Coordinates of C-alpha atoms in Angstrom, one line a residue:
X6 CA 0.0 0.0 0.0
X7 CA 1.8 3.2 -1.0
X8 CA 0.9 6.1 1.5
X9 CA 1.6 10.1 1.2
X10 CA 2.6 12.4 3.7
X11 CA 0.7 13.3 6.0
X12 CA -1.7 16.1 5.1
X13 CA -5.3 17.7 5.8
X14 CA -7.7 15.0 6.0
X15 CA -10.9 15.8 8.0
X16 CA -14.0 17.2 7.1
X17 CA -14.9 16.5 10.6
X18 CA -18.3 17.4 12.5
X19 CA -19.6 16.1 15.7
X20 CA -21.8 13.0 15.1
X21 CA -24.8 13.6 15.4
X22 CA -27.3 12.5 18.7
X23 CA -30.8 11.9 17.1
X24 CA -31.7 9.9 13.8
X25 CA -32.7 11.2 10.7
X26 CA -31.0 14.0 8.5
X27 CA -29.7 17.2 10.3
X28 CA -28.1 20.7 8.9
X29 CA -26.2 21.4 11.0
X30 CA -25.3 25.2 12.2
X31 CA -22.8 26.3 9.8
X32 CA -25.9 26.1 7.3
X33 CA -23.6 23.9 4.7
X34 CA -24.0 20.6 5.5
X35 CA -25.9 17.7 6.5
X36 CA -25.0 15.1 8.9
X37 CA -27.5 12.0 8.5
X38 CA -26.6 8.9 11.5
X39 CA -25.2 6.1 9.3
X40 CA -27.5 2.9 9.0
X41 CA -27.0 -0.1 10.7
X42 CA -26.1 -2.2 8.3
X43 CA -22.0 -0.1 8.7
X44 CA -22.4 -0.1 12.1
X45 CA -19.4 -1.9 12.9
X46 CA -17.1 0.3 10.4
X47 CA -18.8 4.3 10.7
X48 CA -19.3 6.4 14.0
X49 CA -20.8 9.5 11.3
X50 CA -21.5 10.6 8.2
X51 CA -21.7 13.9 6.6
X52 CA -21.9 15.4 2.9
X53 CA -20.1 19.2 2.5
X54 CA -22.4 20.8 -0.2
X55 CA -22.0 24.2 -1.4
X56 CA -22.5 24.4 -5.2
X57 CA -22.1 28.2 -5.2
X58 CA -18.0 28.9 -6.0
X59 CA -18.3 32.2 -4.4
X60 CA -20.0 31.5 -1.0
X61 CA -17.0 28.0 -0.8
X62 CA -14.1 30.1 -1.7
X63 CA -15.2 32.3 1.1
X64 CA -14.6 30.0 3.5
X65 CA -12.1 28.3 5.8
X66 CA -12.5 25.0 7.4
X67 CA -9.9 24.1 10.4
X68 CA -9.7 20.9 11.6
X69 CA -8.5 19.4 15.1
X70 CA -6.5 16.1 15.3
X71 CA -8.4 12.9 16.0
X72 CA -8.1 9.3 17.0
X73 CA -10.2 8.4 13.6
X74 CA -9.6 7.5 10.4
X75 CA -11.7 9.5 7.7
X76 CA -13.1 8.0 4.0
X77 CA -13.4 11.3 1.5
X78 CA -15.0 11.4 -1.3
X79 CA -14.8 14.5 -3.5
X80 CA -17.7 15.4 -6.2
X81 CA -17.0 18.8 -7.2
X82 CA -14.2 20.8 -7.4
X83 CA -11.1 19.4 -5.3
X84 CA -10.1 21.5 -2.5
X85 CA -6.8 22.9 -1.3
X86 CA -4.9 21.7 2.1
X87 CA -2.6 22.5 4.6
X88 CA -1.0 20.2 7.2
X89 CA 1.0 22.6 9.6
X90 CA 2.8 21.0 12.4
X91 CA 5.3 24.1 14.1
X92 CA 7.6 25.5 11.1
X93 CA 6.8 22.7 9.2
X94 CA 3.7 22.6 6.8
X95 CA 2.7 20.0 3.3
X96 CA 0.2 21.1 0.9
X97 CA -2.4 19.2 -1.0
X98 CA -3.2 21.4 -4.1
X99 CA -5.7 18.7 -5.8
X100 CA -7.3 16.9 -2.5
X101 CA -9.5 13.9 -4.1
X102 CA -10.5 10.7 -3.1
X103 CA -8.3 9.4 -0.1
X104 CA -8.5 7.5 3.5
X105 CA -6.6 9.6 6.1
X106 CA -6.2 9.9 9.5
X107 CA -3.4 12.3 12.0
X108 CA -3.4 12.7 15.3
X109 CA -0.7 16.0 15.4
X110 CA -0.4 19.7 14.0
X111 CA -3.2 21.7 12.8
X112 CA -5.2 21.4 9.4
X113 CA -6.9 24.1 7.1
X114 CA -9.3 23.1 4.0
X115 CA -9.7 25.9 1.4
X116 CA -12.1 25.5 -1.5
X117 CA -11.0 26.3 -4.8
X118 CA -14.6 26.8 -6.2
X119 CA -18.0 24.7 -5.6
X120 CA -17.8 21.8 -2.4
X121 CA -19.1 18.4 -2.2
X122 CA -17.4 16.4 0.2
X123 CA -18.6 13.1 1.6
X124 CA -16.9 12.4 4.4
X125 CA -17.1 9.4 6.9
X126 CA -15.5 8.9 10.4
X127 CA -14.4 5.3 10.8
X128 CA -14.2 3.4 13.9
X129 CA -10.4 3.0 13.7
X130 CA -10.8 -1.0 14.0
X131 CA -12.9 -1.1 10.9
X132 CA -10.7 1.2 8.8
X133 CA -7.8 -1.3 9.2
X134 CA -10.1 -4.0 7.7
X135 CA -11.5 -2.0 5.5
X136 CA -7.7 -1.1 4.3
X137 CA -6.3 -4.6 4.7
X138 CA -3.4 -2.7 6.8
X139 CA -3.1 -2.8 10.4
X140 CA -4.3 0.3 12.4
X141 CA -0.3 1.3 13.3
X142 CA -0.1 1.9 9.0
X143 CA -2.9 4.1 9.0
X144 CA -1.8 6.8 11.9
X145 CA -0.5 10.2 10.5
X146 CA -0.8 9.4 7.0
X147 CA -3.0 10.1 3.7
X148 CA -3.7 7.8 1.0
X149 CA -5.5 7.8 -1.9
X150 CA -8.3 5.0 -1.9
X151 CA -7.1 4.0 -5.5
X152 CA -4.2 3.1 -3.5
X153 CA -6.6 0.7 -1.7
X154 CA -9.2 -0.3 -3.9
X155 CA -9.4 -0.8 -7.8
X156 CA -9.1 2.0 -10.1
X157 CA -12.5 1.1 -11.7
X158 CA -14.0 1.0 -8.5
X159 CA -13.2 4.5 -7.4
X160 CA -13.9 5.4 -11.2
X161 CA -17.3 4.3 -10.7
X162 CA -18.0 5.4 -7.0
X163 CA -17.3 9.1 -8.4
X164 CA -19.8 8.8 -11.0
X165 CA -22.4 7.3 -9.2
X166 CA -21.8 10.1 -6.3
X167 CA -22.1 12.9 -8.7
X168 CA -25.1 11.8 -10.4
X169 CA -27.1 11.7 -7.0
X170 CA -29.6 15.0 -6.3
X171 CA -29.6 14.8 -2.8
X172 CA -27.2 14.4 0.8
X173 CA -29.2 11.2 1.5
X174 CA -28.5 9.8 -1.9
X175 CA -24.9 10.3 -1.9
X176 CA -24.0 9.3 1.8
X177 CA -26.1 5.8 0.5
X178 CA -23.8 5.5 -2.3
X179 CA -20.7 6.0 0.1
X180 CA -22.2 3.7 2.4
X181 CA -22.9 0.9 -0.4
X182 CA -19.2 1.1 -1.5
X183 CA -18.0 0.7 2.1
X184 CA -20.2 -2.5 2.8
X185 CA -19.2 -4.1 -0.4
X186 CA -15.2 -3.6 0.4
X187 CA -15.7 -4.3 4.3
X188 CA -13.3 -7.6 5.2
X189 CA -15.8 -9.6 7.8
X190 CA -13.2 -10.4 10.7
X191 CA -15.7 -11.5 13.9
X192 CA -12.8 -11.8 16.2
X193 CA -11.8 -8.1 17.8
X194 CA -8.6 -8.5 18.7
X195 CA -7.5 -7.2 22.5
X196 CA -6.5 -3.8 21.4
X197 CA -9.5 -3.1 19.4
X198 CA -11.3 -3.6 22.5
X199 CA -9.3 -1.3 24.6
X200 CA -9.5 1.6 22.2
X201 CA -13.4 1.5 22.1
X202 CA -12.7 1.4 26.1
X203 CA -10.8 4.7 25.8
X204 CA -12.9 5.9 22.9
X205 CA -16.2 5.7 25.9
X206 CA -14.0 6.5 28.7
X207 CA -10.8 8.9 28.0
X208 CA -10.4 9.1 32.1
X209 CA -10.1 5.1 32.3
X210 CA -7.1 4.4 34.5
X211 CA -4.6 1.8 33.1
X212 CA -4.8 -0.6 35.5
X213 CA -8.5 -0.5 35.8
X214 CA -8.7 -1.0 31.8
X215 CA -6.0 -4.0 31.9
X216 CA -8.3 -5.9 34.6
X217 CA -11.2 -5.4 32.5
X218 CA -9.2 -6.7 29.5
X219 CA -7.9 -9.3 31.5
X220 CA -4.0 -8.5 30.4
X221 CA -1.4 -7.2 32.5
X222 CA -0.6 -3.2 32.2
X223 CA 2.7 -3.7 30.2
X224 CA 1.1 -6.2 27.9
X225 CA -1.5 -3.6 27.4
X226 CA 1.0 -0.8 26.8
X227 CA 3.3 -2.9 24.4
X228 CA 0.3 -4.3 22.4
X229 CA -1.1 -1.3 21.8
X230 CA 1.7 0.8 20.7
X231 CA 2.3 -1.9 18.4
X232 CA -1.2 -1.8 17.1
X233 CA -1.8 1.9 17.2
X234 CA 1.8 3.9 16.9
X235 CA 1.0 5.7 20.2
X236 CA 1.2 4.6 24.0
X237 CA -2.9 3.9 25.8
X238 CA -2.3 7.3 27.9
X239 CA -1.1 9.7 25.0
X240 CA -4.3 7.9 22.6
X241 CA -6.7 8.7 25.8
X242 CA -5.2 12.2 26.3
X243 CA -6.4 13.1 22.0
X244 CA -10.0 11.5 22.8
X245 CA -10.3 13.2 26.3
X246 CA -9.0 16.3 24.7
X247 CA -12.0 15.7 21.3
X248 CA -14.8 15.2 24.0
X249 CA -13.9 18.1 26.1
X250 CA -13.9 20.7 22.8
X251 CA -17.5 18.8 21.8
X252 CA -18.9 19.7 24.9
X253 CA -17.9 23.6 24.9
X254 CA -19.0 23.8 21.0
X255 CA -22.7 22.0 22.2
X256 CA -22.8 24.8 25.4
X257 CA -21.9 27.5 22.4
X258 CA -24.7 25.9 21.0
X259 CA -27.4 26.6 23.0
X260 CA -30.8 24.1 21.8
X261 CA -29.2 22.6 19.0
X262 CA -28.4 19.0 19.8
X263 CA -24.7 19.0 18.2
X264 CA -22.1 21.9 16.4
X265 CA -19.8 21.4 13.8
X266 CA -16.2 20.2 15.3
X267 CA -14.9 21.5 12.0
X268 CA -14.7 25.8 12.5
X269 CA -15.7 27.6 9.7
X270 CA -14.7 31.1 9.3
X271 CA -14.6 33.5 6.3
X272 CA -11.8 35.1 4.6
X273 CA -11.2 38.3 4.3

């Protein structure tokens, strides 16, 4: 599998709490819960649409770091990205099709002219599977999915996206596509299990977690560095620092049930 550098990946939004389709309150997109038939591979699902070139140029979209791995799909014009991590920053000039995930530095999306995005946030688990790689491979990184999947495939996904008239039509698509390239692997291993632990429960001491594995703590720490790049603390310190930002975005919210994770704001 050939990988890129790392680079802005996320089109991310806070998943949303209630069924059915949702716009959520930066008035662009729509967040519809994914069905049950990808439970086991998407936490959320969300399709960027804004066909006018003038109100998308307008705009910049910053993205935090997460513990998940993110499926885009692009169906209008491709955007522009920036990884920036201190002094050092990669551009994407032509961001298309790609599965990406990063956990450091800060990300900016810039539309060149009219958006469509699909974008899904994986359970990190499933994305392996779904990528035949193991979840260590897929930390920091950006690849295109016609590095994963067939040419013809990806070819054909594009078409059928683009020829869809509505969010609910295209995030089907997407969702279609995912089950029919999803590897079936009943058996979770150890360090799946402790993620989705930490994923719950960020403030979950290490020994506590280990007993309810039923490993010792360095097992625990060894196996999952080796399955995930990063140490069980430093992996719990990213999703305790995601759920504390959620919850001061929903307070900013006021009635609304969830806010955008991604912050838009408009160039001047």
């Amino acid at each position: 599998m050939v990988s890129a550098p790392i680079g802005l990946s996320q089109l991310e939004l806070q998943p949303p709490n209630c069924g059915g389709e949702h716009v959520v309150l930066d008035g662009f997109s729509r967040s519809i819960r994914p069905s049950a038939a990808v439970a086991d591979l998407v936490e959320a699902i969300w399709d960027w649409d804004i066909p006018d070139g003038d109100a998308a140029t307008g705009l910049t979209i910053k993205i935090p770091p997460s513990t998940a791995p993110y499926f885009v799909v692009q169906y209008r014009t491709l955007t522009h990205c920036r990884w920036q991590l201190g002094a050092d920053s990669y551009d994407h000039k032509n961001y298309g099709h790609v599965l990406t995930q990063t956990q450091s530095g800060t990300f900016a999306v810039r539309p060149r002219g009219p958006l469509g995005v699909i974008t899904a946030r994986l359970k990190p688990e499933g994305a392996a599977r779904l990528a035949r790689a193991s979840m260590h491979e897929l930390i920091n990184v950006k690849i295109g999915l016609r590095n994963i999947f067939r040419d013809h495939d990806i070819a054909l996904l594009e078409e059928r996206v683009m020829e869809c008239g509505s969010s609910s039509e295209r995030i089907a698509r997407v969702e279609n596509f995912l089950l029919q390239n999803f590897r079936e692997d009943r058996e979770e291993s150890v360090f799946s299990r402790a993620s989705s632990w930490l994923r719950r429960n960020p403030g979950l001491r290490m020994r506590k977690l280990a007993s309810l594995l039923d490993i010792s703590e360095r097992h625990l720490s060894r196996g999952f560095r080796t399955t995930f790049g990063t140490s069980p603390k430093q992996y719990a310190r990213l999703a305790r620092s995601k759920r504390s930002s959620r919850r001061g975005r929903a307070a900013l919210a006021g009635r609304m049930s969830h806010t955008p994770a991604a912050l838009l704001t408009r160039r001047t």
